[in-house]
Short mmCIF file of C-alpha atoms and ligand atoms in Angstrom, two decimals:
data_model
loop_
_atom_site.label_atom_id
_atom_site.label_comp_id
_atom_site.label_asym_id
_atom_site.label_seq_id
_atom_site.Cartn_x
_atom_site.Cartn_y
_atom_site.Cartn_z
CA MET A 1 0.00 0.00 0.00
CA LYS A 2 1.40 3.32 -1.02
CA TYR A 3 0.15 6.77 -0.15
CA ILE A 4 1.31 9.34 -2.71
CA PRO A 5 2.40 12.48 -0.84
CA GLU A 6 0.26 15.56 -1.38
CA PRO A 7 1.57 18.02 -4.00
CA PHE A 8 0.45 20.93 -1.76
CA LYS A 9 0.69 22.12 1.83
CA ILE A 10 -2.15 23.23 4.10
CA LYS A 11 -2.74 26.95 4.67
CA THR A 12 -6.24 27.09 6.15
CA VAL A 13 -7.95 24.50 8.33
CA GLU A 14 -11.62 23.79 9.04
CA PRO A 15 -12.34 22.12 12.41
CA ILE A 16 -14.60 19.04 12.32
CA LYS A 17 -16.67 17.58 15.13
CA MET A 18 -16.07 14.18 16.74
CA THR A 19 -19.28 12.65 18.11
CA THR A 20 -20.34 9.60 20.13
CA ARG A 21 -22.19 6.55 18.83
CA GLU A 22 -25.30 7.54 20.86
CA TYR A 23 -25.25 11.01 19.28
CA ARG A 24 -24.99 9.52 15.80
CA GLN A 25 -27.76 6.96 16.45
CA LYS A 26 -30.08 9.86 17.27
CA ALA A 27 -28.90 11.93 14.30
CA ILE A 28 -29.43 9.15 11.72
CA LYS A 29 -32.89 8.38 13.12
CA GLU A 30 -33.83 12.04 12.79
CA ALA A 31 -32.45 11.95 9.21
CA GLY A 32 -34.78 9.04 8.31
CA TYR A 33 -31.74 6.75 7.80
CA ASN A 34 -30.80 8.81 4.76
CA THR A 35 -27.26 10.23 4.86
CA PHE A 36 -28.35 13.09 2.55
CA LEU A 37 -30.58 14.33 5.38
CA LEU A 38 -27.84 14.50 8.03
CA ARG A 39 -26.55 17.92 9.04
CA SER A 40 -22.97 18.30 7.86
CA GLU A 41 -21.90 19.54 11.30
CA ASP A 42 -22.84 16.09 12.68
CA VAL A 43 -20.41 14.38 10.27
CA TYR A 44 -16.77 13.71 11.13
CA ILE A 45 -15.40 12.69 7.70
CA ASP A 46 -17.68 13.56 4.81
CA LEU A 47 -17.34 11.02 1.99
CA LEU A 48 -20.87 11.66 0.70
CA THR A 49 -19.70 13.16 -2.55
CA ASP A 50 -16.82 14.72 -4.45
CA SER A 51 -19.26 17.26 -5.90
CA GLY A 52 -18.54 20.84 -4.92
CA THR A 53 -16.49 19.64 -1.95
CA SER A 54 -12.98 20.33 -3.27
CA ALA A 55 -10.53 22.54 -1.41
CA MET A 56 -9.63 25.47 -3.64
CA SER A 57 -6.03 26.60 -4.09
CA ASP A 58 -4.67 30.00 -3.00
CA ALA A 59 -4.71 31.02 -6.68
CA GLN A 60 -8.41 30.16 -6.88
CA TRP A 61 -9.21 32.15 -3.73
CA ALA A 62 -7.27 35.04 -5.20
CA ALA A 63 -9.23 34.69 -8.45
CA LEU A 64 -12.48 35.08 -6.48
CA GLN A 65 -11.36 38.60 -5.60
CA MET A 66 -11.03 39.33 -9.30
CA GLY A 67 -14.70 38.61 -10.01
CA ASP A 68 -16.21 40.98 -12.55
CA GLU A 69 -19.84 41.00 -11.45
CA ALA A 70 -21.21 42.86 -14.46
CA TYR A 71 -24.59 41.51 -15.55
CA ALA A 72 -23.41 41.24 -19.14
CA GLY A 73 -20.04 40.51 -20.72
CA SER A 74 -18.06 39.74 -17.55
CA ARG A 75 -14.30 39.49 -18.12
CA ASN A 76 -14.38 36.16 -16.25
CA PHE A 77 -16.79 34.70 -18.80
CA TYR A 78 -14.34 35.33 -21.65
CA ASP A 79 -11.46 33.89 -19.63
CA LEU A 80 -13.49 30.77 -18.82
CA GLU A 81 -14.69 30.40 -22.41
CA ARG A 82 -11.09 30.56 -23.65
CA THR A 83 -9.93 28.06 -21.01
CA VAL A 84 -12.65 25.53 -21.93
CA GLN A 85 -11.83 25.94 -25.62
CA GLU A 86 -8.10 25.48 -25.03
CA VAL A 87 -8.28 22.54 -22.63
CA PHE A 88 -11.21 20.56 -24.07
CA GLY A 89 -11.06 21.78 -27.67
CA PHE A 90 -14.76 22.53 -28.21
CA LYS A 91 -15.62 25.59 -30.30
CA TYR A 92 -18.60 26.94 -28.37
CA PHE A 93 -19.23 27.34 -24.64
CA VAL A 94 -22.42 27.94 -22.62
CA PRO A 95 -22.11 28.36 -18.82
CA THR A 96 -24.65 26.85 -16.39
CA HIS A 97 -24.84 26.83 -12.61
CA GLN A 98 -24.11 23.07 -12.40
CA GLY A 99 -24.17 19.85 -14.43
CA ARG A 100 -27.88 19.00 -14.36
CA ALA A 101 -28.75 22.42 -15.78
CA ALA A 102 -26.58 21.62 -18.82
CA GLU A 103 -28.26 18.18 -19.04
CA HIS A 104 -31.68 19.82 -18.91
CA ILE A 105 -30.90 22.16 -21.80
CA MET A 106 -29.23 19.50 -23.93
CA SER A 107 -32.06 16.97 -23.38
CA LYS A 108 -34.74 19.57 -24.23
CA LEU A 109 -32.98 20.55 -27.44
CA LEU A 110 -31.81 17.21 -28.80
CA ILE A 111 -34.46 14.67 -27.69
CA LYS A 112 -37.92 14.27 -29.25
CA THR A 113 -40.72 12.18 -27.70
CA GLY A 114 -40.14 8.54 -28.58
CA ASP A 115 -36.37 8.89 -29.05
CA TYR A 116 -33.82 6.51 -27.51
CA VAL A 117 -30.72 7.77 -25.73
CA PRO A 118 -27.98 5.20 -25.25
CA GLY A 119 -25.42 5.71 -22.51
CA ASN A 120 -22.52 3.92 -20.83
CA MET A 121 -24.66 3.21 -17.75
CA TYR A 122 -27.12 5.72 -16.41
CA PHE A 123 -26.46 8.68 -14.20
CA THR A 124 -29.41 9.73 -12.00
CA THR A 125 -29.95 13.33 -13.15
CA THR A 126 -28.86 12.62 -16.73
CA ARG A 127 -31.42 9.85 -17.22
CA LEU A 128 -34.19 11.83 -15.53
CA HIS A 129 -33.72 14.76 -17.91
CA GLN A 130 -33.72 12.37 -20.87
CA GLU A 131 -37.00 10.86 -19.63
CA LEU A 132 -38.57 14.25 -18.92
CA ALA A 133 -37.74 15.24 -22.52
CA GLY A 134 -39.62 12.16 -23.82
CA GLY A 135 -36.65 9.85 -24.36
CA THR A 136 -35.90 6.32 -23.20
CA PHE A 137 -32.47 5.56 -21.79
CA ILE A 138 -30.73 2.41 -23.08
CA ASP A 139 -27.67 1.00 -21.31
CA VAL A 140 -24.89 0.12 -23.79
CA ILE A 141 -21.96 -0.23 -21.41
CA VAL A 142 -19.81 -3.38 -21.64
CA ASP A 143 -21.16 -6.31 -19.57
CA GLU A 144 -18.06 -6.26 -17.34
CA ALA A 145 -19.26 -2.95 -15.85
CA HIS A 146 -22.10 -4.76 -14.10
CA ASP A 147 -19.72 -7.25 -12.48
CA PRO A 148 -18.11 -5.71 -9.36
CA TYR A 149 -15.16 -8.11 -9.59
CA SER A 150 -14.30 -8.01 -13.29
CA ARG A 151 -10.75 -6.66 -13.67
CA HIS A 152 -11.37 -5.18 -17.15
CA PRO A 153 -9.16 -2.04 -17.30
CA PHE A 154 -11.82 0.06 -19.08
CA LYS A 155 -15.13 -1.01 -17.58
CA GLY A 156 -16.67 2.30 -18.69
CA ASN A 157 -16.40 1.42 -22.39
CA VAL A 158 -19.41 1.32 -24.70
CA ASP A 159 -20.15 -2.06 -26.27
CA LEU A 160 -20.45 -1.27 -29.98
CA LYS A 161 -22.41 -4.48 -30.55
CA LYS A 162 -25.09 -3.14 -28.19
CA MET A 163 -25.07 0.14 -30.16
CA GLN A 164 -25.47 -1.76 -33.43
CA LYS A 165 -28.36 -3.77 -31.98
CA LEU A 166 -30.13 -0.57 -30.90
CA VAL A 167 -29.65 1.03 -34.32
CA ASP A 168 -31.00 -2.12 -36.00
CA GLU A 169 -34.01 -2.26 -33.69
CA VAL A 170 -35.17 1.37 -33.54
CA GLY A 171 -33.38 3.08 -36.46
CA ALA A 172 -30.59 5.66 -36.21
CA GLU A 173 -33.05 8.53 -36.81
CA ARG A 174 -34.55 7.86 -33.36
CA ILE A 175 -31.17 8.09 -31.63
CA PRO A 176 -30.18 11.78 -31.41
CA TYR A 177 -27.00 11.18 -29.43
CA ILE A 178 -25.15 8.86 -27.09
CA SER A 179 -24.35 10.16 -23.63
CA TYR A 180 -20.72 9.12 -23.12
CA GLU A 181 -19.52 9.44 -19.54
CA THR A 182 -15.90 9.44 -18.44
CA CYS A 183 -14.98 7.55 -15.23
CA VAL A 184 -18.52 6.16 -15.10
CA ASN A 185 -19.88 7.06 -11.68
CA MET A 186 -22.55 4.37 -11.21
CA ALA A 187 -20.18 1.64 -12.40
CA GLY A 188 -17.69 2.54 -9.66
CA GLY A 189 -15.77 5.38 -11.33
CA GLN A 190 -14.64 3.17 -14.23
CA PRO A 191 -12.83 4.79 -17.19
CA VAL A 192 -13.29 4.61 -20.95
CA SER A 193 -10.32 4.03 -23.28
CA ILE A 194 -9.21 6.31 -26.10
CA GLN A 195 -9.62 3.38 -28.47
CA ASN A 196 -13.25 2.99 -27.43
CA ALA A 197 -13.87 6.73 -27.88
CA ARG A 198 -12.32 6.64 -31.36
CA GLU A 199 -14.29 3.58 -32.46
CA LEU A 200 -17.52 4.96 -31.00
CA LYS A 201 -17.08 8.22 -32.93
CA GLU A 202 -16.49 6.32 -36.19
CA PHE A 203 -19.60 4.23 -35.54
CA CYS A 204 -21.78 7.22 -34.65
CA ASP A 205 -20.56 9.32 -37.60
CA LYS A 206 -21.66 6.52 -39.92
CA TYR A 207 -25.22 6.81 -38.58
CA GLY A 208 -25.43 10.55 -37.92
CA ILE A 209 -25.60 10.08 -34.14
CA LYS A 210 -23.87 12.73 -32.00
CA VAL A 211 -21.41 11.69 -29.26
CA MET A 212 -22.08 13.94 -26.27
CA LEU A 213 -19.51 13.58 -23.53
CA ASP A 214 -20.38 13.75 -19.84
CA ASN A 215 -17.17 15.62 -19.13
CA THR A 216 -17.54 15.62 -15.34
CA ARG A 217 -14.55 13.34 -14.62
CA THR A 218 -12.46 13.48 -17.82
CA ILE A 219 -9.25 14.55 -16.04
CA GLU A 220 -9.41 11.45 -13.82
CA ASN A 221 -10.21 9.31 -16.85
CA ALA A 222 -7.14 10.69 -18.64
CA TYR A 223 -4.94 9.47 -15.77
CA PHE A 224 -6.25 5.91 -16.21
CA ILE A 225 -5.57 6.12 -19.96
CA GLN A 226 -2.02 7.28 -19.24
CA GLN A 227 -1.48 4.39 -16.83
CA ARG A 228 -3.29 1.60 -18.69
CA GLU A 229 -3.64 2.21 -22.42
CA PRO A 230 -0.77 1.21 -24.72
CA GLY A 231 0.88 4.23 -26.34
CA TYR A 232 -0.16 6.83 -23.73
CA LYS A 233 2.49 6.41 -21.03
CA ASN A 234 4.49 9.39 -22.25
CA LYS A 235 1.58 11.69 -23.06
CA SER A 236 0.59 14.41 -20.62
CA ILE A 237 -2.84 14.51 -18.98
CA ARG A 238 -3.53 17.69 -20.92
CA GLU A 239 -2.76 16.00 -24.25
CA ILE A 240 -4.91 12.97 -23.40
CA VAL A 241 -7.87 15.11 -22.30
CA TYR A 242 -7.71 17.05 -25.55
CA GLU A 243 -7.53 13.92 -27.67
CA LEU A 244 -10.40 12.21 -25.82
CA CYS A 245 -12.65 15.24 -26.32
CA SER A 246 -11.73 15.36 -30.02
CA TYR A 247 -13.68 12.10 -30.51
CA THR A 248 -16.89 13.75 -29.29
CA ASP A 249 -19.25 16.44 -30.62
CA GLY A 250 -19.69 18.32 -27.38
CA CYS A 251 -20.26 17.89 -23.69
CA THR A 252 -22.18 18.59 -20.56
CA CYS A 253 -20.08 19.12 -17.46
CA SER A 254 -20.56 19.32 -13.73
CA ALA A 255 -17.52 21.47 -12.98
CA LYS A 256 -18.01 20.79 -9.26
CA LYS A 257 -15.82 17.70 -9.61
CA ASP A 258 -12.67 17.78 -11.78
CA GLY A 259 -13.10 21.57 -12.18
CA LEU A 260 -12.04 21.97 -8.51
CA VAL A 261 -14.80 24.42 -7.61
CA ASN A 262 -17.76 24.48 -5.25
CA ILE A 263 -20.29 25.43 -7.90
CA GLY A 264 -20.38 25.58 -11.71
CA GLY A 265 -21.07 23.73 -14.92
CA PHE A 266 -21.26 24.14 -18.65
CA LEU A 267 -22.27 22.89 -22.06
CA ALA A 268 -19.80 22.96 -24.93
CA MET A 269 -20.15 21.89 -28.55
CA ASN A 270 -18.82 22.19 -32.08
CA ASP A 271 -22.18 22.60 -33.84
CA GLU A 272 -23.06 26.30 -34.27
CA GLU A 273 -26.81 25.77 -34.57
CA PHE A 274 -26.93 23.72 -31.36
CA PHE A 275 -24.88 26.46 -29.68
CA VAL A 276 -27.27 29.23 -30.76
CA GLN A 277 -30.24 27.22 -29.45
CA ALA A 278 -28.50 26.36 -26.16
CA ARG A 279 -27.63 30.02 -25.62
CA ALA A 280 -31.30 30.90 -26.12
CA GLN A 281 -32.35 28.28 -23.53
CA VAL A 282 -29.78 29.30 -20.94
CA VAL A 283 -31.32 32.76 -20.81
CA ILE A 284 -34.69 31.19 -19.91
CA TYR A 285 -33.50 28.81 -17.21
CA GLU A 286 -30.15 29.97 -15.87
CA GLY A 287 -29.32 33.62 -16.56
CA LEU A 288 -27.65 35.64 -19.29
CA HIS A 289 -25.39 33.59 -21.60
CA THR A 290 -22.29 35.30 -20.20
CA TYR A 291 -22.84 33.95 -16.67
CA GLY A 292 -25.45 31.14 -16.87
CA GLY A 293 -26.18 31.00 -13.14
CA MET A 294 -22.62 31.56 -11.93
CA ALA A 295 -21.28 34.74 -10.32
CA GLY A 296 -18.30 36.37 -12.05
CA ARG A 297 -16.10 35.17 -9.17
CA ASP A 298 -17.35 31.57 -9.62
CA MET A 299 -16.30 31.69 -13.27
CA ALA A 300 -12.89 33.09 -12.27
CA ALA A 301 -12.32 30.25 -9.76
CA LEU A 302 -13.45 27.66 -12.32
CA ALA A 303 -11.15 28.90 -15.07
CA GLN A 304 -8.24 28.70 -12.62
CA GLY A 305 -9.42 25.25 -11.39
CA ILE A 306 -9.50 23.82 -14.93
CA ARG A 307 -6.01 25.21 -15.62
CA GLU A 308 -4.67 23.68 -12.38
CA SER A 309 -6.21 20.29 -13.11
CA VAL A 310 -4.06 19.89 -16.25
CA ALA A 311 -1.08 22.16 -15.48
CA THR A 312 1.08 19.24 -14.32
CA ASP A 313 0.31 15.55 -13.87
CA ASP A 314 1.21 15.67 -10.15
CA TYR A 315 -2.21 16.77 -8.93
CA ILE A 316 -4.21 14.05 -10.70
CA ARG A 317 -1.70 11.32 -9.83
CA TYR A 318 -2.05 12.19 -6.15
CA ARG A 319 -5.84 12.47 -6.48
CA VAL A 320 -6.45 9.07 -8.10
CA GLU A 321 -3.77 7.28 -6.09
CA GLN A 322 -5.26 8.61 -2.83
CA THR A 323 -8.54 6.93 -3.80
CA ASN A 324 -6.64 3.78 -4.70
CA TYR A 325 -4.97 3.82 -1.28
CA LEU A 326 -8.34 3.71 0.48
CA GLY A 327 -9.31 0.75 -1.73
CA ASP A 328 -6.08 -1.06 -0.88
CA VAL A 329 -6.57 -0.58 2.87
CA LEU A 330 -10.15 -1.89 2.63
CA GLU A 331 -8.85 -4.81 0.58
CA SER A 332 -6.34 -5.64 3.33
CA TYR A 333 -9.28 -5.96 5.75
CA GLY A 334 -11.17 -8.21 3.29
CA ILE A 335 -14.01 -5.70 2.75
CA PRO A 336 -15.90 -6.49 -0.49
CA HIS A 337 -15.71 -3.61 -2.97
CA VAL A 338 -15.69 -2.87 -6.69
CA VAL A 339 -12.43 -3.44 -8.56
CA PRO A 340 -10.47 -2.02 -10.27
CA HIS A 341 -10.67 1.01 -7.96
CA GLY A 342 -12.32 4.06 -9.48
CA GLY A 343 -10.86 7.55 -9.68
CA HIS A 344 -13.12 9.47 -7.32
CA ALA A 345 -14.47 6.87 -4.92
CA ILE A 346 -14.33 3.36 -3.55
CA PHE A 347 -17.62 1.52 -3.89
CA LEU A 348 -18.43 -1.11 -1.25
CA ASN A 349 -20.38 -4.10 -2.51
CA ALA A 350 -23.38 -4.02 -0.18
CA ARG A 351 -24.78 -7.32 -1.55
CA ALA A 352 -21.65 -9.11 -0.38
CA PHE A 353 -21.33 -7.06 2.83
CA LEU A 354 -24.95 -7.82 3.82
CA PRO A 355 -25.91 -10.99 1.93
CA HIS A 356 -28.78 -11.62 4.38
CA VAL A 357 -30.55 -8.35 3.46
CA PRO A 358 -32.69 -8.71 0.31
CA GLN A 359 -32.32 -6.00 -2.33
CA GLU A 360 -35.94 -4.91 -1.77
CA GLU A 361 -34.87 -3.95 1.76
CA PHE A 362 -32.15 -1.62 0.43
CA PRO A 363 -28.91 -3.11 1.81
CA ALA A 364 -26.73 -0.28 0.49
CA GLN A 365 -28.93 2.38 2.09
CA SER A 366 -28.82 0.50 5.37
CA LEU A 367 -25.06 0.00 5.17
CA ALA A 368 -24.46 3.71 4.56
CA ALA A 369 -26.54 4.54 7.66
CA GLU A 370 -24.65 1.96 9.78
CA ILE A 371 -21.26 3.22 8.62
CA TYR A 372 -22.27 6.65 9.88
CA VAL A 373 -23.36 5.27 13.27
CA GLU A 374 -20.19 3.18 13.64
CA THR A 375 -17.67 5.80 12.49
CA GLY A 376 -19.14 9.28 11.93
CA VAL A 377 -18.13 8.88 8.27
CA ARG A 378 -20.85 9.85 5.78
CA ALA A 379 -21.15 7.73 2.61
CA MET A 380 -23.82 7.50 -0.10
CA GLU A 381 -26.10 4.75 -1.38
CA ARG A 382 -25.69 3.89 -5.07
CA GLY A 383 -28.03 0.94 -5.54
CA ASN A 384 -31.74 0.19 -5.57
CA VAL A 385 -32.78 3.49 -3.98
CA SER A 386 -30.74 5.58 -6.44
CA ALA A 387 -31.94 3.51 -9.41
CA GLY A 388 -35.59 4.41 -8.66
CA ARG A 389 -38.67 2.82 -10.19
CA ASP A 390 -39.23 1.90 -13.82
CA PRO A 391 -41.59 4.62 -15.18
CA VAL A 392 -43.64 1.99 -17.09
CA THR A 393 -43.96 -0.89 -14.59
CA GLY A 394 -43.58 1.16 -11.39
CA LYS A 395 -41.31 -1.58 -9.99
CA ASN A 396 -37.98 -0.97 -8.30
CA ARG A 397 -35.25 -1.26 -10.93
CA CYS A 398 -33.07 -3.53 -8.72
CA PRO A 399 -29.69 -2.88 -10.43
CA LYS A 400 -27.00 -5.56 -10.43
CA LEU A 401 -24.69 -3.24 -8.53
CA GLU A 402 -25.86 -2.50 -5.00
CA LEU A 403 -23.14 -0.18 -3.74
CA VAL A 404 -22.13 2.26 -1.05
CA ARG A 405 -19.90 5.03 -2.34
CA LEU A 406 -17.03 6.37 -0.24
CA THR A 407 -16.25 9.48 -2.25
CA ILE A 408 -13.04 11.41 -1.77
CA PRO A 409 -13.28 15.21 -1.91
CA ARG A 410 -10.30 16.67 -3.78
CA ARG A 411 -7.36 17.99 -1.68
CA VAL A 412 -9.38 17.77 1.57
CA TYR A 413 -8.56 14.70 3.68
CA THR A 414 -5.28 13.14 4.78
CA GLN A 415 -4.01 9.58 4.99
CA SER A 416 -5.04 9.28 8.64
CA HIS A 417 -8.62 10.29 7.81
CA LEU A 418 -8.77 7.49 5.25
CA ASP A 419 -7.15 4.99 7.64
CA TYR A 420 -9.72 5.92 10.29
CA ALA A 421 -12.62 5.39 7.85
CA ALA A 422 -11.30 2.01 6.69
CA GLU A 423 -10.65 0.77 10.24
CA GLY A 424 -14.18 1.72 11.30
CA ILE A 425 -15.73 -0.08 8.33
CA ALA A 426 -13.61 -3.16 9.09
CA LYS A 427 -14.96 -3.12 12.66
CA LEU A 428 -18.53 -2.89 11.36
CA TYR A 429 -17.90 -5.79 8.98
CA LYS A 430 -17.24 -8.05 11.97
CA HIS A 431 -20.79 -7.57 13.29
CA ARG A 432 -22.59 -7.10 9.97
CA ASP A 433 -24.97 -9.98 10.79
CA LYS A 434 -26.65 -7.59 13.28
CA ILE A 435 -27.57 -5.16 10.48
CA GLY A 436 -31.09 -5.33 9.02
CA GLY A 437 -32.73 -3.69 6.00
CA LEU A 438 -34.93 -0.61 5.67
CA LYS A 439 -38.41 0.24 4.43
CA PHE A 440 -39.64 3.49 2.96
CA VAL A 441 -41.76 5.79 5.09
CA PHE A 442 -41.51 8.63 2.54
CA GLU A 443 -40.67 8.03 -1.11
CA PRO A 444 -40.36 11.00 -3.49
CA GLN A 445 -41.41 10.32 -7.07
CA MET A 446 -38.23 11.60 -8.74
CA LEU A 447 -34.57 11.33 -7.66
CA ARG A 448 -35.92 9.67 -4.52
CA PHE A 449 -32.51 9.02 -2.97
CA PHE A 450 -32.03 12.69 -2.09
CA GLN A 451 -35.02 13.12 0.23
CA ALA A 452 -36.45 9.65 1.00
CA ARG A 453 -37.02 8.61 4.61
CA PHE A 454 -36.80 5.08 6.01
CA GLU A 455 -37.43 2.97 9.07
CA PRO A 456 -35.25 0.02 10.10
CA LEU A 457 -36.44 -3.56 9.69
CA PRO A 458 -35.29 -6.27 12.13
CA ALA A 459 -32.11 -8.10 11.15
CA ARG A 460 -32.64 -11.76 10.39
CA PRO A 461 -29.87 -14.31 10.87
CA MET A 462 -27.39 -14.83 8.05
CA LYS A 463 -27.98 -18.29 6.56
CA ALA A 464 -25.23 -20.69 5.54
CA GLU A 465 -26.20 -20.50 1.84
CA GLU A 466 -25.96 -16.70 1.99
CA MET A 467 -22.41 -17.02 3.20
CA VAL A 468 -21.81 -19.29 0.21
CA GLU A 469 -23.37 -16.72 -2.13
CA GLU A 470 -21.12 -14.12 -0.61
CA GLU A 471 -18.05 -16.23 -1.31
CA HIS A 472 -19.23 -16.66 -4.88
CA LEU A 473 -19.77 -12.91 -5.24
CA ARG A 474 -16.29 -12.20 -3.94
CA ARG A 475 -14.62 -14.94 -5.99
C1 PLP B 1 -21.37 11.88 -14.00
C2 PLP B 1 -22.22 13.00 -13.53
N1 PLP B 1 -22.99 13.67 -14.41
C3 PLP B 1 -23.77 14.69 -14.01
C4 PLP B 1 -23.84 15.08 -12.69
C5 PLP B 1 -24.78 16.19 -12.29
O1 PLP B 1 -24.09 17.33 -11.96
P1 PLP B 1 -24.55 18.37 -10.84
O2 PLP B 1 -24.59 17.66 -9.54
O3 PLP B 1 -23.50 19.43 -10.92
O4 PLP B 1 -25.89 18.89 -11.23
C6 PLP B 1 -23.04 14.42 -11.75
C7 PLP B 1 -23.11 14.80 -10.32
O5 PLP B 1 -22.83 14.07 -9.43
C8 PLP B 1 -22.22 13.35 -12.18
O6 PLP B 1 -21.46 12.67 -11.31
#
């Protein structure tokens, strides 16, 4: 196990509260056993998400002071536009306040009722906006992505045979674009390869289908390409990012992740007509096209964040290897989790952790709540609750992956924080047979994982055959 030393030193600190088990038992009950409903001040180590939780650099804080808060034509807009063009290579840029706003505008403009939108696994907000625009999401990720223990180096890749099947079945004219995500979140932060991006673009060009990148974690994805893909060892992260984007027609981006800021997002594209339409929509939903829901200072911090993320390879090496370290420590304790390790998070396999809890009783949701009670660490469910109900049948979607995500904020926690989290989870693993499932007491219709409330169900004993299933799952 190796912890890559931080390529920065700490200038400002934020105290965090240490609490007792009794305190946390009360807090999680009040939060309806949903970690999204906990107060952040009741959390010791917050591994809920890497979204908007990065620590900014001194240069970014300085940039905030340089915010040009003009309603129209802010200097920071032009700087950000130029930075996005230079780093990602797209011709046109439309700012939004965060990623889902860009998804909303893109889905509204590109999808017609009855269309199909393939994607390399779903993302919650992305799929919802596709459905609200009248589209049907189709999963075309490689099969290995649904297997938590497959060691495929690029489990985020699109399976072109699945794309061909979809084209044959519904016709290319009903497929406006493919949503192509880098470091696929719901698969465990799994990357795509450059080869897959190139082949996908060739395929889509043949049929007139656009490739729209979900650019949220492209910097992390570039690191995996550098480490794993033949021919990329000596290329810089900046070069790889640029090349990857060149095989797409545009992107949506939640800049709250790799962009190293607390708020921000954008759309970018090469098609002028799409750009003109997106600019018209942003004025309706977000704000004028030269700020799109961000303050001038937010745009200044984002431009600086994007530059920092590709300035040298040191930052991203530390970032991804820190995540890998947490995975390695959990591995040493025998805790079941998705491999290979993703770039932004380690995903615990809740089905193997709690084989005695049926998926209809939300084992990942329950495990996230128990991790909080045991350790004060906040994690997030990424399983049956996040997947929601099928809009046609109304049944729970019951995805193959039933996961708890331990997400690492960028430049925030130290090695001892991660050691503490892993040790606590290992302790919980020893008495996991005492953990039961949950049932809904409040279930929102859309994106239910954010606000749902639950009550605990009694734990039932772990049966011998469940232990066997667990062994099989862990291989
Ligand atoms: C892959 C991916 N796409 C889109 C989004 C949505 O972005 P936002 O939360 O900024 O609205 C996220 C956020 O977690 C994400 O991880």
